[in-house]
Amino acid sequence: MSEVNPFKMAQAQFDQVAEQMELEQSARDMLRWPLREFRFQLPVRMDDGSMKVFFGFRVQHNDARGPAKGGIRFAANETLDTVRALATWMTWKCAVADIPLGGGKGGVIVDPSTLSTSEKERLCREWIDAVWKNLGPRNDVPAPDVGTTPQMMGWMMDEYSKLVGEYTPGVITGKPVGGGGSLGRTVATGFGVIVTVREAMKHLGMESRGKTASIQGFGNVAQYAAINFIEMLGGRVLSVSCWDREDRVSYTFTKEDGIDPHFLQKITDQYGTIDKEAAKNAGYIIEDGDAWLSKDVDVLIPAAIEGIITDETVENISSHVKILAEGANGPTTPEADAVLKERGVFLIPDFLCNAGGVTCSYFEQVQNDMNYYWSEEEVLSKLDDKMTNAFKGVLDTSLKHNNLYMRDAAYWVAIKRVEKAMRLRGWI
Ligand code: NAD
């Protein structure tokens, strides 16, 4: 099977909606490709005294609405096309959340687990040295992603501050709390997922109390989606799942009267792997990794990996399911989308559903700029407003265009906003 090129996929998704909305050719030309791309070499002194050269990237897809925004991935299989695709999707995510930022993404081809802490620190500082002139709170603001951590953001912010000669926390987000980070960032994405579920239920006329959910994953997004589904909506989460790093398979953990996410957090490691024995002793039923998808629940929340709802697995989704909330990025293939559309499942598309993370990153930048920090309640209340408005904007567009599929409506809203900003700036 040939590998899917993510950038070709991002371009194809854009082309399809651009056609539907009869977007002007000049806007299409601008948005099919990134504005700027940087590729650089990163020579790093290793602990044994040798020099090793890594390849790094930064792509700024579009900054018409504000500084480019997006994470830095450290991954062995990183490619320029992956970074281009992720930067493009960040443009749409920031636009749909209506935060004044554009889309960017960065990366290094490296398996970070092969580096010592000091080697990681030197690589992070080198990455900033290579590209700092093109970054900045008014140009481009990176953040953590796969393989990078809040500590690494702290080193990168420090390196940038040294180069420009002043403390500049707003150059990068996802920093540790106490080192310029924002309260609420840990819970933000899962919290935002459930705000969109709450709004979807209102739209569908569903009473949220007592409704059930099944979730794929039990990492950052899934944990706080589970907690908020129970605490914000009064619902019950029947199943969560995880990848077991020892057995190298995934498992589903089920409790018919509802899981206790706070208990499960205590028996879950930092990679989101749940301790099977401890769960079994607490009365959880352990099933195979796909079982979460076929539960008779009201809401399904894939919050682990991409590409798991396919033309084959989509058939396992129960007819009871009313809402599919994409906590993960890209969990549904275009073939499965067609089936969901036909079945009338209400979809909350990924770049709307999981925009709580980047919105909280934006709040971090705002607090850095003011040098004044908000309480967690304040952060979450502002986040609730932003996510609710983002949802409503997409829903209105869907309703206005004859119940347009929510994914297409989200693209429509995002592209329109970026197009408008480019027009106002005289780019098209
Ligand atoms: P994470 O690494 O904290 O957790 C991932 C979870 O998925 C873990 O529980 C892991 O065991 C599980 N998992 C991995 N492979 C699996 C498999 N094959 N079957 C079942 N479970 C599996 O990651 P996260 O930060 O929670 O991110 C999850 C998804 O959400 C990703 O697609 C990510 O890109 C997206 N996302 C995350 C954020 C954020 O703020 N963390 C923001 C936007 C989007």
XYZ file of C-alpha atoms in Angstrom, residues 193-336:
144
model
C -13.909 18.879 23.288
C -16.743 18.605 25.836
C -17.846 22.226 25.336
C -18.415 21.354 21.660
C -20.262 18.144 22.653
C -22.466 20.190 25.011
C -23.320 22.607 22.195
C -24.004 19.749 19.768
C -26.406 18.196 22.288
C -28.230 21.513 22.667
C -28.566 21.744 18.891
C -29.871 18.170 18.648
C -32.287 18.718 21.537
C -30.585 16.073 23.714
C -30.634 16.364 27.507
C -26.975 15.790 28.492
C -27.604 14.291 31.948
C -27.302 10.505 31.896
C -25.956 10.347 28.338
C -23.156 7.873 27.661
C -19.790 8.103 25.908
C -16.984 5.829 24.797
C -13.496 7.241 24.272
C -10.412 6.028 22.414
C -7.201 6.733 24.329
C -6.464 7.791 27.875
C -3.784 10.433 27.362
C -4.023 14.181 27.849
C -7.065 14.824 25.628
C -9.023 11.689 26.579
C -8.524 12.069 30.349
C -9.946 15.586 30.491
C -12.657 14.772 27.957
C -13.768 11.926 30.257
C -13.647 14.083 33.391
C -15.626 16.892 31.765
C -18.160 14.578 30.135
C -19.005 13.405 33.646
C -18.565 16.643 35.621
C -19.747 19.271 33.115
C -22.511 17.269 31.392
C -23.594 14.805 34.071
C -22.930 11.926 31.684
C -21.392 8.466 32.070
C -18.272 7.253 30.259
C -18.529 3.518 29.694
C -15.141 2.836 28.076
C -11.709 4.266 27.468
C -8.799 2.581 25.708
C -5.022 2.761 25.495
C -1.977 1.390 23.776
C -0.165 -1.051 26.055
C 3.531 -0.368 25.543
C 4.634 -3.747 26.981
C 2.173 -5.989 25.144
C 2.319 -3.779 22.021
C -1.456 -4.006 21.515
C -4.334 -1.766 22.529
C -7.018 -2.568 25.123
C -10.449 -1.196 26.009
C -11.352 -0.705 29.697
C -15.084 -0.849 30.367
C -17.351 -0.348 33.352
C -21.068 -0.484 32.600
C -21.980 1.799 35.517
C -19.347 4.294 34.347
C -15.560 4.580 34.645
C -13.926 6.723 37.330
C -11.399 8.852 35.403
C -9.715 10.180 38.558
C -9.026 6.610 39.704
C -7.795 5.617 36.226
C -5.457 8.636 36.144
C -3.765 7.263 39.259
C -2.988 3.956 37.504
C -1.971 5.481 34.141
C 1.649 6.286 33.252
C 2.911 9.463 31.573
C 2.431 7.895 28.108
C -1.271 7.167 28.718
C -0.902 3.407 29.348
C -3.332 2.083 31.981
C -2.150 -0.577 34.458
C -4.229 -3.663 33.503
C -3.898 -5.503 36.792
C -4.927 -2.520 38.895
C -7.905 -1.898 36.582
C -8.985 -5.542 36.710
C -8.810 -5.516 40.518
C -11.082 -2.477 40.536
C -13.740 -4.306 38.513
C -12.959 -3.033 34.999
C -13.651 -5.383 32.094
C -10.674 -5.506 29.735
C -11.508 -6.064 26.073
C -9.645 -5.772 22.798
C -8.524 -2.356 21.598
C -11.316 -1.893 19.033
C -14.172 -2.603 21.484
C -14.587 1.096 22.420
C -15.845 1.829 18.896
C -18.806 -0.586 18.928
C -20.382 0.436 22.255
C -24.079 1.418 22.350
C -23.384 4.958 23.513
C -24.663 8.427 22.616
C -21.240 9.961 21.977
C -18.026 8.534 20.532
C -14.802 10.424 21.148
C -11.717 9.216 19.287
C -8.897 10.916 21.234
C -5.784 8.881 20.454
C -4.482 8.514 16.910
C -5.285 9.301 13.290
C -6.974 7.119 10.669
C -8.879 4.692 12.923
C -12.420 5.227 11.597
C -12.114 3.736 8.132
C -14.514 2.334 5.529
C -14.228 -0.986 7.408
C -14.373 0.062 11.082
C -17.148 2.608 10.498
C -19.533 -0.351 10.107
C -18.903 -1.273 13.777
C -20.318 2.021 15.047
C -23.639 1.367 16.809
C -26.827 2.894 15.418
C -27.289 4.355 18.913
C -24.424 6.847 18.370
C -25.663 10.405 17.754
C -22.442 12.440 17.996
C -18.865 11.770 16.885
C -16.489 14.265 18.511
C -12.998 14.146 16.990
C -10.660 14.870 19.909
C -7.724 13.442 17.938
C -6.379 14.948 14.747
C -7.532 13.131 11.602
C -9.207 10.041 13.145
C -11.678 9.622 10.247
C -10.799 8.730 6.660
C -12.679 10.386 3.761
C -14.338 7.012 2.938
C -15.693 6.725 6.496
